[in-house]
């Protein structure tokens, strides 16, 4: 296959089985070794499906010549940075640089309420952090990216603004994009064949700016913490109820609004946690999952009892259109 072409050949078979995935992996590993030789590759590893699969492919091809940088921008879901470290550093023995940049991001975002400005700050700072890490390393020749085929097809379309993790064109590296001709379902089959954990390969889509677009308005550390904890409870309860593999995307958003409540006989002002659970095939339109009421009650009880600062739980029933999937 021509590694540098941006056009998927009509003859390319859809990768649907472990055998087809292994054939793809063997072909790519050979091609990557031939291209990279004994040089070094840098990858910004978010822990999302695409960058994880690219990392695993490159580790197989060139081992420690791949340097993965995981930037924790402080807007990850609970446990996600820890999972990246566990899988890539401890299990796959990757050359992983972990940067906890939480304070940098949250300090820059303090007081910023406007959604597009928040996205720009997060995207811009992300590039800066990766750039700084790259300049500390010597002899990097290549930059790897988890571009997939829909990114190429949609790059000038509706979702162009979503490519927050995209790195600047003026970096002095040659680009390596080993999965750029694959569709998402194929990336997942390849990821499993590479031995990545199921939870990582079937991870829900998670926006580059992460919880930053779900902690609505100006982000504060206490509200962000409440959001992360409530989100973890939602995920746990969806897992237990068997909904995790069935619902396309589900999360909590916490607006910057307080209402009056009662806790332990006293006035308790808190934020509402808004549940969003949607089904879609392409994220251009979405329908609402009919969650059993008993489960909604259980989630409400747990979030209001366990999460400091939350005193109500709401369920967003709005399909897309008219509501977008995210609130910002
Ligand atoms: P909306 O909110 O536009 O979202 O209906 C559609 C899908 O895109 C995801 N999304 C993002 N993904 N960076 C991303 O990588 C972003 O900035 C971003 N914003 C939204 C969203 O989670 C949904 O799956």
Short mmCIF file of C-alpha atoms and ligand atoms in Angstrom, two decimals:
data_model
loop_
_atom_site.label_atom_id
_atom_site.label_comp_id
_atom_site.label_asym_id
_atom_site.label_seq_id
_atom_site.Cartn_x
_atom_site.Cartn_y
_atom_site.Cartn_z
CA UNK A 1 0.00 0.00 0.00
CA UNK A 2 1.23 3.51 -0.73
CA UNK A 3 1.92 4.96 2.72
CA UNK A 4 1.88 8.52 1.54
CA UNK A 5 -1.35 8.57 -0.41
CA UNK A 6 -4.36 10.31 1.14
CA UNK A 7 -6.78 8.30 -0.99
CA UNK A 8 -7.98 4.92 0.13
CA UNK A 9 -7.61 2.56 -2.86
CA UNK A 10 -10.92 1.07 -4.02
CA UNK A 11 -9.30 -2.35 -3.81
CA UNK A 12 -8.50 -2.02 -0.10
CA UNK A 13 -10.44 -4.62 1.84
CA UNK A 14 -12.29 -3.50 4.98
CA UNK A 15 -10.42 -4.83 8.03
CA UNK A 16 -13.05 -6.78 9.94
CA UNK A 17 -11.22 -9.85 11.28
CA UNK A 18 -8.14 -10.52 13.42
CA UNK A 19 -6.46 -12.14 10.40
CA UNK A 20 -6.95 -9.05 8.23
CA UNK A 21 -5.75 -6.89 11.13
CA UNK A 22 -2.59 -8.98 11.51
CA UNK A 23 -1.88 -8.67 7.78
CA UNK A 24 -2.27 -4.86 8.04
CA UNK A 25 -0.02 -4.78 11.11
CA UNK A 26 2.72 -6.87 9.42
CA UNK A 27 2.64 -4.68 6.34
CA UNK A 28 2.76 -1.44 8.35
CA UNK A 29 5.48 -2.65 10.70
CA UNK A 30 7.71 -3.52 7.73
CA UNK A 31 6.97 -0.19 6.03
CA UNK A 32 7.57 1.80 9.25
CA UNK A 33 10.89 0.04 9.89
CA UNK A 34 12.00 0.77 6.33
CA UNK A 35 11.03 4.43 6.60
CA UNK A 36 12.30 5.14 10.13
CA UNK A 37 15.51 3.07 10.16
CA UNK A 38 17.39 3.92 13.35
CA UNK A 39 15.89 7.38 13.73
CA UNK A 40 13.46 8.66 16.37
CA UNK A 41 9.73 9.38 16.28
CA UNK A 42 7.66 11.63 18.56
CA UNK A 43 3.97 11.02 19.28
CA UNK A 44 1.51 13.01 21.39
CA UNK A 45 -0.35 10.16 23.10
CA UNK A 46 -3.72 11.24 24.45
CA UNK A 47 -4.88 7.74 25.35
CA UNK A 48 -7.70 7.93 22.79
CA UNK A 49 -8.21 5.00 20.42
CA UNK A 50 -6.37 6.48 17.45
CA UNK A 51 -3.18 7.70 19.14
CA UNK A 52 -3.04 4.52 21.25
CA UNK A 53 -3.18 2.30 18.16
CA UNK A 54 -0.50 4.39 16.43
CA UNK A 55 1.68 4.11 19.56
CA UNK A 56 1.23 0.33 19.74
CA UNK A 57 2.07 -0.05 16.03
CA UNK A 58 5.20 2.06 16.37
CA UNK A 59 6.31 0.28 19.53
CA UNK A 60 6.05 -2.98 17.61
CA UNK A 61 7.97 -1.53 14.68
CA UNK A 62 10.72 0.52 16.33
CA UNK A 63 10.40 -0.03 20.11
CA UNK A 64 12.08 2.65 22.17
CA UNK A 65 12.82 4.80 19.11
CA UNK A 66 9.25 5.98 19.62
CA UNK A 67 8.99 8.66 22.27
CA UNK A 68 5.40 9.13 23.38
CA UNK A 69 4.45 12.27 25.24
CA UNK A 70 1.28 12.15 27.32
CA UNK A 71 0.14 15.60 28.33
CA UNK A 72 -2.25 15.61 31.26
CA UNK A 73 -4.03 18.92 30.78
CA UNK A 74 -5.99 18.44 33.98
CA UNK A 75 -9.16 17.90 31.95
CA UNK A 76 -8.95 14.11 31.62
CA UNK A 77 -11.64 11.78 32.92
CA UNK A 78 -10.95 10.09 36.24
CA UNK A 79 -8.20 7.49 35.93
CA UNK A 80 -7.37 8.09 32.26
CA UNK A 81 -3.82 9.38 32.58
CA UNK A 82 -3.13 6.58 35.05
CA UNK A 83 -4.42 4.06 32.46
CA UNK A 84 -2.10 5.48 29.78
CA UNK A 85 0.89 5.09 32.11
CA UNK A 86 -0.14 1.59 33.15
CA UNK A 87 -0.65 0.30 29.61
CA UNK A 88 2.17 2.03 27.78
CA UNK A 89 4.91 2.35 30.38
CA UNK A 90 4.27 -0.71 32.55
CA UNK A 91 2.81 -3.22 30.07
CA UNK A 92 4.24 -2.24 26.68
CA UNK A 93 7.50 -0.79 28.10
CA UNK A 94 7.18 2.28 25.95
CA UNK A 95 9.48 5.25 26.09
CA UNK A 96 6.81 7.47 27.66
CA UNK A 97 7.21 11.04 28.84
CA UNK A 98 4.39 11.99 31.20
CA UNK A 99 3.80 15.71 31.67
CA UNK A 100 1.40 16.84 34.35
CA UNK A 101 0.52 20.28 33.01
CA UNK A 102 -2.69 20.64 35.05
CA UNK A 103 -1.69 23.88 36.74
CA UNK A 104 -0.57 25.51 33.49
CA UNK A 105 -3.89 24.80 31.80
CA UNK A 106 -6.14 25.61 34.74
CA UNK A 107 -4.29 28.85 35.49
CA UNK A 108 -4.67 29.98 31.87
CA UNK A 109 -8.35 29.03 31.85
CA UNK A 110 -9.19 30.81 35.10
CA UNK A 111 -12.01 33.28 34.54
CA UNK A 112 -12.47 32.37 30.85
CA UNK A 113 -16.14 31.60 30.20
CA UNK A 114 -16.43 31.85 26.42
CA UNK A 115 -16.46 28.34 24.84
CA UNK A 116 -14.41 29.07 21.73
CA UNK A 117 -11.77 30.92 23.73
CA UNK A 118 -11.53 28.00 26.14
CA UNK A 119 -10.98 25.61 23.21
CA UNK A 120 -8.33 27.89 21.70
CA UNK A 121 -6.46 28.19 24.98
CA UNK A 122 -6.48 24.43 25.52
CA UNK A 123 -5.43 23.69 21.92
CA UNK A 124 -2.72 26.36 21.92
CA UNK A 125 -1.24 25.34 25.25
CA UNK A 126 -1.27 21.68 24.23
CA UNK A 127 0.90 22.49 21.22
CA UNK A 128 3.24 24.55 23.39
CA UNK A 129 3.73 21.75 25.91
CA UNK A 130 4.43 19.17 23.19
CA UNK A 131 6.77 21.61 21.46
CA UNK A 132 8.69 22.20 24.70
CA UNK A 133 9.05 18.48 25.29
CA UNK A 134 10.21 17.98 21.69
CA UNK A 135 12.88 20.65 22.06
CA UNK A 136 14.25 18.91 25.17
CA UNK A 137 14.84 15.76 23.11
CA UNK A 138 17.54 15.61 20.49
CA UNK A 139 17.53 13.86 17.16
CA UNK A 140 13.78 13.56 16.53
CA UNK A 141 13.11 13.19 12.81
CA UNK A 142 9.48 12.15 12.67
CA UNK A 143 6.20 13.18 14.20
CA UNK A 144 3.52 10.46 14.33
CA UNK A 145 -0.18 11.30 14.37
CA UNK A 146 -3.36 9.30 14.83
CA UNK A 147 -5.07 10.75 11.78
CA UNK A 148 -7.80 8.41 10.49
CA UNK A 149 -9.68 8.36 7.19
CA UNK A 150 -12.74 10.33 8.38
CA UNK A 151 -10.34 13.11 9.51
CA UNK A 152 -9.10 13.37 5.93
CA UNK A 153 -12.60 13.20 4.46
CA UNK A 154 -14.00 15.76 6.93
CA UNK A 155 -10.99 18.02 7.30
CA UNK A 156 -12.75 20.94 5.65
CA UNK A 157 -16.21 19.99 6.85
CA UNK A 158 -18.39 20.50 9.88
CA UNK A 159 -15.98 19.05 12.39
CA UNK A 160 -12.83 20.93 11.37
CA UNK A 161 -12.84 22.83 14.64
CA UNK A 162 -12.64 19.56 16.51
CA UNK A 163 -9.03 18.88 15.66
CA UNK A 164 -7.82 20.59 18.80
CA UNK A 165 -4.99 18.11 19.32
CA UNK A 166 -3.59 18.88 15.86
CA UNK A 167 0.00 20.02 15.86
CA UNK A 168 1.35 22.97 13.89
CA UNK A 169 2.51 22.53 10.33
CA UNK A 170 5.77 24.37 10.94
CA UNK A 171 7.29 21.68 13.17
CA UNK A 172 10.52 20.48 11.60
CA UNK A 173 9.53 16.84 11.34
CA UNK A 174 8.29 14.48 8.66
CA UNK A 175 4.80 13.22 9.42
CA UNK A 176 4.03 9.55 10.02
CA UNK A 177 0.33 8.66 9.87
CA UNK A 178 0.11 4.86 9.73
CA UNK A 179 -3.68 4.57 10.17
CA UNK A 180 -4.77 7.46 7.98
CA UNK A 181 -6.57 5.19 5.49
CA UNK A 182 -8.54 3.32 8.17
CA UNK A 183 -12.10 3.83 9.36
CA UNK A 184 -12.76 3.85 13.10
CA UNK A 185 -14.12 0.29 13.23
CA UNK A 186 -10.95 -0.93 11.49
CA UNK A 187 -8.74 0.99 13.93
CA UNK A 188 -10.48 -0.88 16.75
CA UNK A 189 -9.95 -4.31 15.13
CA UNK A 190 -6.27 -3.45 14.62
CA UNK A 191 -6.00 -2.20 18.23
CA UNK A 192 -7.32 -5.49 19.59
CA UNK A 193 -4.97 -7.47 17.35
CA UNK A 194 -2.10 -5.38 18.76
CA UNK A 195 -3.12 -6.51 22.25
CA UNK A 196 -4.40 -3.19 23.58
CA UNK A 197 -6.95 -3.52 26.42
CA UNK A 198 -10.59 -3.75 25.32
CA UNK A 199 -11.53 -0.70 27.42
CA UNK A 200 -8.97 1.42 25.56
CA UNK A 201 -9.91 0.14 22.10
CA UNK A 202 -13.65 0.62 22.67
CA UNK A 203 -13.27 3.87 24.56
CA UNK A 204 -16.02 6.41 23.84
CA UNK A 205 -15.12 9.47 21.81
CA UNK A 206 -13.69 12.09 24.14
CA UNK A 207 -13.12 15.64 22.91
CA UNK A 208 -9.54 16.90 22.78
CA UNK A 209 -10.39 19.69 25.27
CA UNK A 210 -11.80 16.97 27.51
CA UNK A 211 -13.80 17.92 30.58
CA UNK A 212 -13.05 21.55 29.69
CA UNK A 213 -16.09 21.59 27.38
CA UNK A 214 -18.28 19.95 30.04
CA UNK A 215 -17.34 22.21 32.96
CA UNK A 216 -19.46 24.97 31.47
CA UNK A 217 -18.46 28.61 31.71
CA UNK A 218 -15.31 29.59 33.60
CA UNK A 219 -13.68 26.42 34.98
CA UNK A 220 -12.98 26.27 38.70
CA UNK A 221 -11.06 23.45 40.36
CA UNK A 222 -13.87 22.53 42.75
CA UNK A 223 -16.53 22.32 40.02
CA UNK A 224 -14.14 20.41 37.73
CA UNK A 225 -13.50 17.95 40.56
CA UNK A 226 -17.25 17.49 41.11
CA UNK A 227 -17.74 16.91 37.36
CA UNK A 228 -14.96 14.30 37.23
CA UNK A 229 -16.34 12.40 40.22
CA UNK A 230 -19.94 12.50 38.92
CA UNK A 231 -18.75 11.33 35.49
CA UNK A 232 -16.90 8.40 37.08
CA UNK A 233 -20.09 7.35 38.89
CA UNK A 234 -22.10 7.56 35.67
CA UNK A 235 -19.56 5.38 33.85
CA UNK A 236 -19.48 2.85 36.68
CA UNK A 237 -23.27 2.56 36.77
CA UNK A 238 -23.52 2.27 32.97
CA UNK A 239 -20.89 -0.49 33.12
CA UNK A 240 -22.78 -2.35 35.83
CA UNK A 241 -26.07 -2.03 33.93
CA UNK A 242 -24.57 -3.33 30.67
CA UNK A 243 -25.13 -0.01 28.91
CA UNK A 244 -21.46 0.81 28.38
CA UNK A 245 -21.17 -1.08 25.10
CA UNK A 246 -24.65 -0.11 23.95
CA UNK A 247 -24.76 3.67 24.30
CA UNK A 248 -22.49 5.56 21.90
CA UNK A 249 -21.51 8.42 24.18
CA UNK A 250 -22.47 9.36 27.71
CA UNK A 251 -21.13 11.92 30.11
CA UNK A 252 -21.94 14.59 32.66
CA UNK A 253 -21.90 18.34 32.13
CA UNK A 254 -21.92 20.74 35.08
CA UNK A 255 -23.10 24.31 34.44
CA UNK A 256 -21.95 27.30 36.42
CA UNK A 257 -25.29 27.67 38.22
CA UNK A 258 -26.23 26.95 41.80
CA UNK A 259 -29.62 26.14 43.23
CA UNK A 260 -30.87 25.75 46.77
CA UNK A 261 -31.16 22.30 48.29
CA UNK A 262 -31.27 20.61 51.70
CA UNK A 263 -28.66 18.27 53.15
CA UNK A 264 -28.57 16.95 56.71
CA UNK A 265 -31.38 19.35 57.58
CA UNK A 266 -29.43 22.38 56.40
CA UNK A 267 -29.53 24.62 53.33
CA UNK A 268 -27.16 23.13 50.70
CA UNK A 269 -26.42 25.17 47.62
CA UNK A 270 -24.97 23.15 44.81
CA UNK A 271 -24.55 22.68 41.07
CA UNK A 272 -26.72 20.39 38.93
CA UNK A 273 -25.08 17.42 37.18
CA UNK A 274 -26.59 16.99 33.73
CA UNK A 275 -26.53 13.49 32.22
CA UNK A 276 -26.15 13.22 28.45
CA UNK A 277 -26.46 9.75 26.83
CA UNK A 278 -26.77 9.63 23.06
CA UNK A 279 -26.72 7.19 20.17
CA UNK A 280 -25.47 8.07 16.73
CA UNK A 281 -23.52 6.61 13.84
CA UNK A 282 -21.64 9.67 12.67
CA UNK A 283 -22.10 12.29 15.44
CA UNK A 284 -23.85 14.57 12.94
CA UNK A 285 -27.23 13.72 14.43
CA UNK A 286 -28.03 11.85 17.63
CA UNK A 287 -30.94 10.28 19.48
CA UNK A 288 -31.49 9.91 23.20
CA UNK A 289 -30.99 6.59 24.97
CA UNK A 290 -34.03 5.50 27.00
CA UNK A 291 -32.36 4.83 30.32
CA UNK A 292 -34.48 2.84 32.79
CA UNK A 293 -35.89 5.08 35.52
CA UNK A 294 -34.57 2.78 38.26
CA UNK A 295 -31.06 3.34 36.96
CA UNK A 296 -31.58 7.10 36.74
CA UNK A 297 -32.71 7.09 40.37
CA UNK A 298 -29.67 5.08 41.43
CA UNK A 299 -27.28 7.40 39.61
CA UNK A 300 -29.03 10.43 41.12
CA UNK A 301 -28.76 8.99 44.64
CA UNK A 302 -25.10 8.17 44.25
CA UNK A 303 -24.07 11.48 42.69
CA UNK A 304 -25.98 13.64 45.17
CA UNK A 305 -24.70 11.63 48.14
CA UNK A 306 -21.11 11.05 47.05
CA UNK A 307 -20.12 14.17 45.15
CA UNK A 308 -19.33 17.30 47.10
CA UNK A 309 -21.03 20.34 45.56
CA UNK A 310 -23.73 18.60 43.49
CA UNK A 311 -27.30 18.83 44.75
CA UNK A 312 -29.39 17.91 41.70
CA UNK A 313 -29.19 15.48 38.76
CA UNK A 314 -30.91 16.24 35.44
CA UNK A 315 -31.34 14.15 32.29
CA UNK A 316 -30.94 15.96 28.97
CA UNK A 317 -33.63 14.66 26.60
CA UNK A 318 -32.64 16.83 23.65
CA UNK A 319 -31.74 15.10 20.38
CA UNK A 320 -29.20 16.51 17.89
CA UNK A 321 -30.33 18.60 16.19
CA UNK A 322 -31.29 20.78 17.97
CA UNK A 323 -28.86 20.21 20.81
CA UNK A 324 -25.26 19.42 19.90
CA UNK A 325 -23.84 16.41 21.70
CA UNK A 326 -21.54 18.50 23.88
CA UNK A 327 -22.89 21.55 25.66
CA UNK A 328 -20.03 23.77 24.49
P1 LIG B 1 -21.05 18.09 18.92
O1 LIG B 1 -21.00 18.69 20.29
O2 LIG B 1 -20.52 19.01 17.83
O3 LIG B 1 -20.03 16.87 18.97
O4 LIG B 1 -22.39 17.52 18.58
C1 LIG B 1 -19.92 15.86 17.99
C2 LIG B 1 -18.86 14.88 18.45
O5 LIG B 1 -17.57 15.48 18.44
C3 LIG B 1 -17.00 15.43 19.75
N1 LIG B 1 -16.30 16.69 19.98
C4 LIG B 1 -14.97 16.87 19.90
N2 LIG B 1 -14.00 16.00 19.58
N3 LIG B 1 -12.40 17.73 19.86
C5 LIG B 1 -12.70 16.44 19.56
O6 LIG B 1 -11.78 15.66 19.31
C6 LIG B 1 -13.33 18.66 20.18
O7 LIG B 1 -13.03 19.81 20.43
C7 LIG B 1 -14.70 18.20 20.19
N4 LIG B 1 -15.88 18.81 20.45
C8 LIG B 1 -16.85 17.88 20.30
C9 LIG B 1 -18.17 15.24 20.70
O8 LIG B 1 -17.75 14.66 21.92
C10 LIG B 1 -19.07 14.37 19.88
O9 LIG B 1 -18.65 13.01 19.91
#
